[in-house]
mmCIF file of C-alpha atoms in Angstrom:
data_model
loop_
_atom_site.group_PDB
_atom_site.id
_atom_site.type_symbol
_atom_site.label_atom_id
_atom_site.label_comp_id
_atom_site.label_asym_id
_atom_site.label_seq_id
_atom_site.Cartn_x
_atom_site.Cartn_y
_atom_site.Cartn_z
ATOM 1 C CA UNK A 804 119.606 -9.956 93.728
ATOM 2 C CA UNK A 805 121.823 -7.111 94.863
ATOM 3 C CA UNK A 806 125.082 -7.463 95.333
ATOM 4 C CA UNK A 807 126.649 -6.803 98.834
ATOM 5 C CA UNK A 808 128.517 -3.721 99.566
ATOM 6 C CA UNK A 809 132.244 -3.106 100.200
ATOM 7 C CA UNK A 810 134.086 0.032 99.751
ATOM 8 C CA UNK A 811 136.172 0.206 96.744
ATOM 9 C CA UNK A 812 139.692 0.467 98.509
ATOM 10 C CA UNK A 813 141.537 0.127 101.614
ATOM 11 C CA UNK A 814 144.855 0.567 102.633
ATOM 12 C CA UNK A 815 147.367 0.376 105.600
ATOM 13 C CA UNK A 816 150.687 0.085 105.513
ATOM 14 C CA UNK A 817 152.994 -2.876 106.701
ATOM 15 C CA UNK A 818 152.415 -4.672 110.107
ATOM 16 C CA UNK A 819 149.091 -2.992 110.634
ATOM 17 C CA UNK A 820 145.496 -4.547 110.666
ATOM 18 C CA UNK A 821 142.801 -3.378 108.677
ATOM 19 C CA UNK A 822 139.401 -4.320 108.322
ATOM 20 C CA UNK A 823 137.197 -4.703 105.306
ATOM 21 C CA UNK A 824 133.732 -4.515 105.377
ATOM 22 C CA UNK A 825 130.766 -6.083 103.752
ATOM 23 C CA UNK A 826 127.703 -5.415 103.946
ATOM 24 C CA UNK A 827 124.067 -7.372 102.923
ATOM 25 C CA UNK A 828 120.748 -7.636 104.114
ATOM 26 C CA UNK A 829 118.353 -10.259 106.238
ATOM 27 C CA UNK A 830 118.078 -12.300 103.108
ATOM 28 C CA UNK A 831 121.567 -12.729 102.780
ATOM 29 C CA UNK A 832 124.164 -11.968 105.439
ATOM 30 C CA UNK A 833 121.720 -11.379 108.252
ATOM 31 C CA UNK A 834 119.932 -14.862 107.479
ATOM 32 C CA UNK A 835 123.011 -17.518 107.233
ATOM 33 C CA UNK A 836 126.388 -18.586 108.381
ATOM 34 C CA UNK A 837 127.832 -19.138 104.793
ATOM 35 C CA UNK A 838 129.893 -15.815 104.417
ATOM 36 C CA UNK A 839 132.646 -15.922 102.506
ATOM 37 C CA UNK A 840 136.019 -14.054 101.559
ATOM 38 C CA UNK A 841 137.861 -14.079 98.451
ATOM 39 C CA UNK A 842 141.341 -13.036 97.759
ATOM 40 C CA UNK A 843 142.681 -12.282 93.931
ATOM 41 C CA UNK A 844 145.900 -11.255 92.285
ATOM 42 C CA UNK A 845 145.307 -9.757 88.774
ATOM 43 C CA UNK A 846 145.446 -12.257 86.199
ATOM 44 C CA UNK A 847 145.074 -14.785 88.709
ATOM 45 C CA UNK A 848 142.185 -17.232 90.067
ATOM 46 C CA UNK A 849 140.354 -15.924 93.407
ATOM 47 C CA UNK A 850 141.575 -17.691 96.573
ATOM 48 C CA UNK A 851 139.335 -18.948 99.032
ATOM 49 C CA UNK A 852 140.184 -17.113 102.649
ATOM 50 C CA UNK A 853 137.601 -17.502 104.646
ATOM 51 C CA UNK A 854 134.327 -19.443 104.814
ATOM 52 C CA UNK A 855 131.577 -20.048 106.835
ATOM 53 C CA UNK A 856 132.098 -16.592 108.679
ATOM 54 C CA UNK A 857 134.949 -17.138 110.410
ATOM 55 C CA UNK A 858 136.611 -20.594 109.535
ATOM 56 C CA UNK A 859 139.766 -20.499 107.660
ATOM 57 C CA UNK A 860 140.498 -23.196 104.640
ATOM 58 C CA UNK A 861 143.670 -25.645 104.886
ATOM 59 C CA UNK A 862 146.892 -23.294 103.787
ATOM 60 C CA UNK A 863 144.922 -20.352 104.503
ATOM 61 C CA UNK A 864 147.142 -17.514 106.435
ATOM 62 C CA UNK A 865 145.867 -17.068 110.240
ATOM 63 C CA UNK A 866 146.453 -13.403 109.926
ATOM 64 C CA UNK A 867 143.093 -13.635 108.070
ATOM 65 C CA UNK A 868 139.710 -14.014 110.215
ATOM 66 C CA UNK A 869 136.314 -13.149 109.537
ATOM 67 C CA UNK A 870 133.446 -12.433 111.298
ATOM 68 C CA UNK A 871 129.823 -11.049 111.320
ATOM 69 C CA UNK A 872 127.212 -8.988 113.446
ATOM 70 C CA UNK A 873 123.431 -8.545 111.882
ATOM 71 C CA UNK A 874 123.508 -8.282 108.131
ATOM 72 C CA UNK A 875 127.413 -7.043 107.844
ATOM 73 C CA UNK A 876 130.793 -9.367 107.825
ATOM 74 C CA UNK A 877 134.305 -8.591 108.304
ATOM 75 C CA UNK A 878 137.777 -9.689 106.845
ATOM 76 C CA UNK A 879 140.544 -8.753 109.205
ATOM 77 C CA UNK A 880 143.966 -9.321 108.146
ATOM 78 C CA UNK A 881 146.811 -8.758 110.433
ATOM 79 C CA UNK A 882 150.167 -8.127 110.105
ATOM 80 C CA UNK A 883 149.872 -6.681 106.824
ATOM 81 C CA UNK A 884 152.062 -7.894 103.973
ATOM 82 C CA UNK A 885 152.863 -6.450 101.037
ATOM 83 C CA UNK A 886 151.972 -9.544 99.802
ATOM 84 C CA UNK A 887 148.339 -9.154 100.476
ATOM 85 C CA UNK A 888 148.107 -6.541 98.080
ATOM 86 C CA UNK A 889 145.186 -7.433 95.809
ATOM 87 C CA UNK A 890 141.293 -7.372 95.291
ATOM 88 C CA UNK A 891 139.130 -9.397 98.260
ATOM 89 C CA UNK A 892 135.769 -10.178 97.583
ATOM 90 C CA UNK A 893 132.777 -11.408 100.020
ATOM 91 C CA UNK A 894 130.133 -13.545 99.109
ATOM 92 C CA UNK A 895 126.901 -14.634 100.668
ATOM 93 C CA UNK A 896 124.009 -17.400 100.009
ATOM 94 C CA UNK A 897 121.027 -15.917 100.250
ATOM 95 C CA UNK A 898 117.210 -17.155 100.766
ATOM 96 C CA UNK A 899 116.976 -17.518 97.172
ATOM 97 C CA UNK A 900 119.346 -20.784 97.381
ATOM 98 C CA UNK A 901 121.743 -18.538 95.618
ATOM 99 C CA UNK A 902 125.164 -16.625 95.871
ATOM 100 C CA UNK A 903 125.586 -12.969 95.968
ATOM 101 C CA UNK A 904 128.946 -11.112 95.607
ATOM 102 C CA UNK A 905 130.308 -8.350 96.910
ATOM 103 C CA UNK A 906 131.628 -5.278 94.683
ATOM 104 C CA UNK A 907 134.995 -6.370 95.508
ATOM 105 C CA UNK A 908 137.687 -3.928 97.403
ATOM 106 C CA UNK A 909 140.747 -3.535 96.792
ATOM 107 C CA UNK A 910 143.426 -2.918 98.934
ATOM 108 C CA UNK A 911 146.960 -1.212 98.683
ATOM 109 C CA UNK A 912 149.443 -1.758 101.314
ATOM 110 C CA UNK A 913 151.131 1.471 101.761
ATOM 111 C CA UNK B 370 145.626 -32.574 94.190
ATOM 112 C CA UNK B 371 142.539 -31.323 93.009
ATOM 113 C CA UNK B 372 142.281 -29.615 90.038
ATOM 114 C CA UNK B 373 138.743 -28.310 88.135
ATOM 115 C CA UNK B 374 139.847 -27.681 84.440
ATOM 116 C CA UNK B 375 136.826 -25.775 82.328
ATOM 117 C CA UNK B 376 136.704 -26.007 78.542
ATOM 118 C CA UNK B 377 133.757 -25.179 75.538
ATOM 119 C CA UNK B 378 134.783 -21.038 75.529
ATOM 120 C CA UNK B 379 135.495 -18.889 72.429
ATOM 121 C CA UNK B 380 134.002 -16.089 70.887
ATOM 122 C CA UNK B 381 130.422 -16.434 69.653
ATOM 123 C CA UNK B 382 127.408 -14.288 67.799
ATOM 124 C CA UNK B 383 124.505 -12.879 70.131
ATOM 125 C CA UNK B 384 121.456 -15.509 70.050
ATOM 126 C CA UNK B 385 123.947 -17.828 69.820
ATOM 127 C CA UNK B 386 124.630 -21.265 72.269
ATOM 128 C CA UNK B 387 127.735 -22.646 73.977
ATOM 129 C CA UNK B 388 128.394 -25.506 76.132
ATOM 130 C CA UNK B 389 130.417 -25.325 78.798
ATOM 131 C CA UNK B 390 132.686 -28.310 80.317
ATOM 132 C CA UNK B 391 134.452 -28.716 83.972
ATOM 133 C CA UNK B 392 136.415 -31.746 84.073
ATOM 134 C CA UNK B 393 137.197 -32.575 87.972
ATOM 135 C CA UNK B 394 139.819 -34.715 89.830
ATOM 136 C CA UNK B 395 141.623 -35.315 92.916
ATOM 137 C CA UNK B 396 138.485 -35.459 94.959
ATOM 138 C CA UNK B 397 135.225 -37.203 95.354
ATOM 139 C CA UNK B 398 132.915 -35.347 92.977
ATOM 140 C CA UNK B 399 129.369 -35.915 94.309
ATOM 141 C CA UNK B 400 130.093 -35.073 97.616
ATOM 142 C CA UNK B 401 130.655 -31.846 96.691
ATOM 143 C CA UNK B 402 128.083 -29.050 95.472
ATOM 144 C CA UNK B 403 129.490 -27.252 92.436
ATOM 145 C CA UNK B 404 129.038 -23.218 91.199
ATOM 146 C CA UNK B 405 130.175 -21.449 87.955
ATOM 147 C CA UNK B 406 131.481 -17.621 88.632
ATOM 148 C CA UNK B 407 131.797 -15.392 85.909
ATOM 149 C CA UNK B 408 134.190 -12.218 85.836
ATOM 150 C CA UNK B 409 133.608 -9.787 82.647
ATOM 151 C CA UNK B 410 136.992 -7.984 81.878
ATOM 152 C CA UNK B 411 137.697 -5.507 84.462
ATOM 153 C CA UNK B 412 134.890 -6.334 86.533
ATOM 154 C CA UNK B 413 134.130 -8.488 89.870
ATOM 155 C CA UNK B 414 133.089 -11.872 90.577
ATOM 156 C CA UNK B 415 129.341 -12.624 90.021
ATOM 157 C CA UNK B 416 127.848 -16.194 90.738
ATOM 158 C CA UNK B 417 125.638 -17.840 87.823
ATOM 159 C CA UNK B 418 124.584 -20.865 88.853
ATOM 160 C CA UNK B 419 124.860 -24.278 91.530
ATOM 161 C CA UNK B 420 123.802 -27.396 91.339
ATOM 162 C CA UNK B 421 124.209 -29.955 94.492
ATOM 163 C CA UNK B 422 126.615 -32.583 94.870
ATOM 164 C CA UNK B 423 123.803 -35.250 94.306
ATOM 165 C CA UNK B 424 122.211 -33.780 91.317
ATOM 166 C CA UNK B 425 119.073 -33.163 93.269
ATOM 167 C CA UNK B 426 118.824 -29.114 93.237
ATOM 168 C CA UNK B 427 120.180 -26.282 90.509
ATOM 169 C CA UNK B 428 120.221 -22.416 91.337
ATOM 170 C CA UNK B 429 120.362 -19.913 89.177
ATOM 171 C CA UNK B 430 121.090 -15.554 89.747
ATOM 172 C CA UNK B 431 118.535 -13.799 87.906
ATOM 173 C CA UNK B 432 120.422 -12.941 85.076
ATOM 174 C CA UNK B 433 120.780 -16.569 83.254
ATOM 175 C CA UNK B 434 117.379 -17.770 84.994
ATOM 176 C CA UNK B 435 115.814 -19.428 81.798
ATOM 177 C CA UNK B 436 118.877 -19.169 79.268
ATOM 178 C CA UNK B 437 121.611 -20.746 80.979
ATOM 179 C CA UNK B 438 120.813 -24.794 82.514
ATOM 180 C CA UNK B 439 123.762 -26.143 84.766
ATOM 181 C CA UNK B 440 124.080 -30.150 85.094
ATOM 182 C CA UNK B 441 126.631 -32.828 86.325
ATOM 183 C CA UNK B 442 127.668 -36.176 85.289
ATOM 184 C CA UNK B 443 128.792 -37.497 88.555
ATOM 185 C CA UNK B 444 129.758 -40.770 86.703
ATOM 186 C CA UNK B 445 132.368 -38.490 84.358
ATOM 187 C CA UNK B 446 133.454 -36.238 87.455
ATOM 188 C CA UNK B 447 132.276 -33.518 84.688
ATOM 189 C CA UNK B 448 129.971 -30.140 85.348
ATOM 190 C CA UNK B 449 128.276 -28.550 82.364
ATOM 191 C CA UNK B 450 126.871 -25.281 81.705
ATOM 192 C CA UNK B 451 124.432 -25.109 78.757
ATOM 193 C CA UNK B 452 124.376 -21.295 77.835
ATOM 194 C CA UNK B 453 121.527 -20.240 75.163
ATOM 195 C CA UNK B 454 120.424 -17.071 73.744
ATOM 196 C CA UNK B 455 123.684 -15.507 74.603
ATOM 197 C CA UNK B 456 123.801 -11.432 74.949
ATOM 198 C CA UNK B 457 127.233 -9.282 74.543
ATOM 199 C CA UNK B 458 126.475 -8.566 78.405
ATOM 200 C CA UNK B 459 127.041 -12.343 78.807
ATOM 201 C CA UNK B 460 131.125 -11.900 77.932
ATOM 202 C CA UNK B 461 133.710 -12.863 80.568
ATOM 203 C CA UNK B 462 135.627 -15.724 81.744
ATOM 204 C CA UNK B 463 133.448 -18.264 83.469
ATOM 205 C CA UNK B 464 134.766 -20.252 86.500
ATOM 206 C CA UNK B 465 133.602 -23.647 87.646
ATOM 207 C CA UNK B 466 134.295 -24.141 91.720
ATOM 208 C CA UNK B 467 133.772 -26.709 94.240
ATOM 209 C CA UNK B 468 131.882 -25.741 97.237
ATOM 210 C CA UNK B 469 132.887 -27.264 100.773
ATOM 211 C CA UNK B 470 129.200 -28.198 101.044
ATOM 212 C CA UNK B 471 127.195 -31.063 99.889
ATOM 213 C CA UNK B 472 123.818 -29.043 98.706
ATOM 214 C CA UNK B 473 125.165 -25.034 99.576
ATOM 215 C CA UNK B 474 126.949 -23.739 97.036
ATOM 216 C CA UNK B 475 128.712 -21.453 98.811
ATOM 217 C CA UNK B 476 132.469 -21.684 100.224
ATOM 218 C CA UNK B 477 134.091 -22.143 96.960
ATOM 219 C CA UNK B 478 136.933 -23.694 97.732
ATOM 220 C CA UNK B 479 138.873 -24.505 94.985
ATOM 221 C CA UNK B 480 138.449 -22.897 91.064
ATOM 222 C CA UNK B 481 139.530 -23.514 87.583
ATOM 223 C CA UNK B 482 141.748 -21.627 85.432
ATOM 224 C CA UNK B 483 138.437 -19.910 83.584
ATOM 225 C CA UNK B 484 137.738 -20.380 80.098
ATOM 226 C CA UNK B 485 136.801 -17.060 78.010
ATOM 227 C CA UNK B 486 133.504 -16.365 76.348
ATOM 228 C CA UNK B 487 133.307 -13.338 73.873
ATOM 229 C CA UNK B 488 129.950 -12.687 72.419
ATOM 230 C CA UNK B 489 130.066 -10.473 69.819
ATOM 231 C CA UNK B 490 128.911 -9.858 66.119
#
């Protein structure tokens, strides 16, 4: 069970949007709607963003969407914050019945 | 409020076992399929195991396949993780989270506070 791809770091600086990737295969991300995006503070617990793809948790920040084309999902968060500095993670379930991880990516807000 | 509070870590030998506990409240437990997420120190997330809010299915990552056996006690609220033949690659802080599903256990929407499990000689 491989875990999904993401690049190590983004960046951007306030008030921008970026996008983070993450990529899986047709076992995984290509096969269901149950992608999901983490967000974590060091130290602190990860925070559930997004799930199912694109539908945001209650308390969840709307400048955070998700979405997916063919085995690769997206976090978008707009308006960056310096606030949203940390590490976001993706996860998958995969044909297994199991959950895959991304590497994690962590991003600096300039 | 809902709150998933994990207990059973410390620091243990290799070969060794440990039993992990995740004492839930604030929501009803067996409508909810439940996961345990390890971190090692420094590292990312990487899921273990699920089980389904009815008892009726467990998963397991390759990694723990055959060592590690997750379980619920929907009648205690509680989630367990039975780790065996522990290996020094087996250290990190282990997470038990509720999944916004009934039998997927994906969308983990809330988490413990992690307890920490150090195997080493």
């Amino acid at each position: 069970q491989s875990a999904l791809t993401q690049p190590a770091s983004v960046s951007g600086s306030p008030g921008q949007s970026i996008t983070i990737s993450c990529t899986g295969t047709s076992s995984d991300i290509g096969a269901y709607n149950y992608v999901s995006w983490y967000q974590q503070f060091p130290g602190k617990t990860p925070q559930l963003m997004i799930y199912d793809v694109n539908r945001r948790p209650s308390g969840a920040s709307i400048r955070f969407s998700g979405s997916k084309s063919g085995n690769t999902a997206s976090l978008t968060i707009s308006g960056l914050q310096a606030e949203d500095e940390a590490d976001y993670y993706c996860s998958s379930y995969t044909n297994r019945a199991t959950v895959v991880f991304g590497g994690g990516t962590k991003l600096t807000v300039l | 409020d809902v709150q998933l509070s994990e207990s059973g870590g410390g620091l243990v030998q290799p070969g060794t076992s440990l039993r992990l506990s995740c004492a839930a409240s604030g929501f009803t437990f067996n409508n909810y399929a439940m996961s345990w997420v390890r971190q090692a120190p420094g590292k990312g997330l990487e899921w273990i195991s699920g089980i389904t809010g009815h008892n009726t299915a467990t998963y397991y990552t390759d990694s723990v396949r055959g060592r590690f056996t997750i379980s619920r006690d929907n009648s205690k609220n509680t989630l367990y993780l039975e780790m065996n033949s522990l290996r020094a690659e087996d250290t990190a802080i282990y997470y038990c989270a509720n999944s916004l599903h009934v039998v997927v256990p994906a969308a983990a929407e809330h988490w413990g506070q992690g307890t920490l499990v150090t195997v080493s000689s």
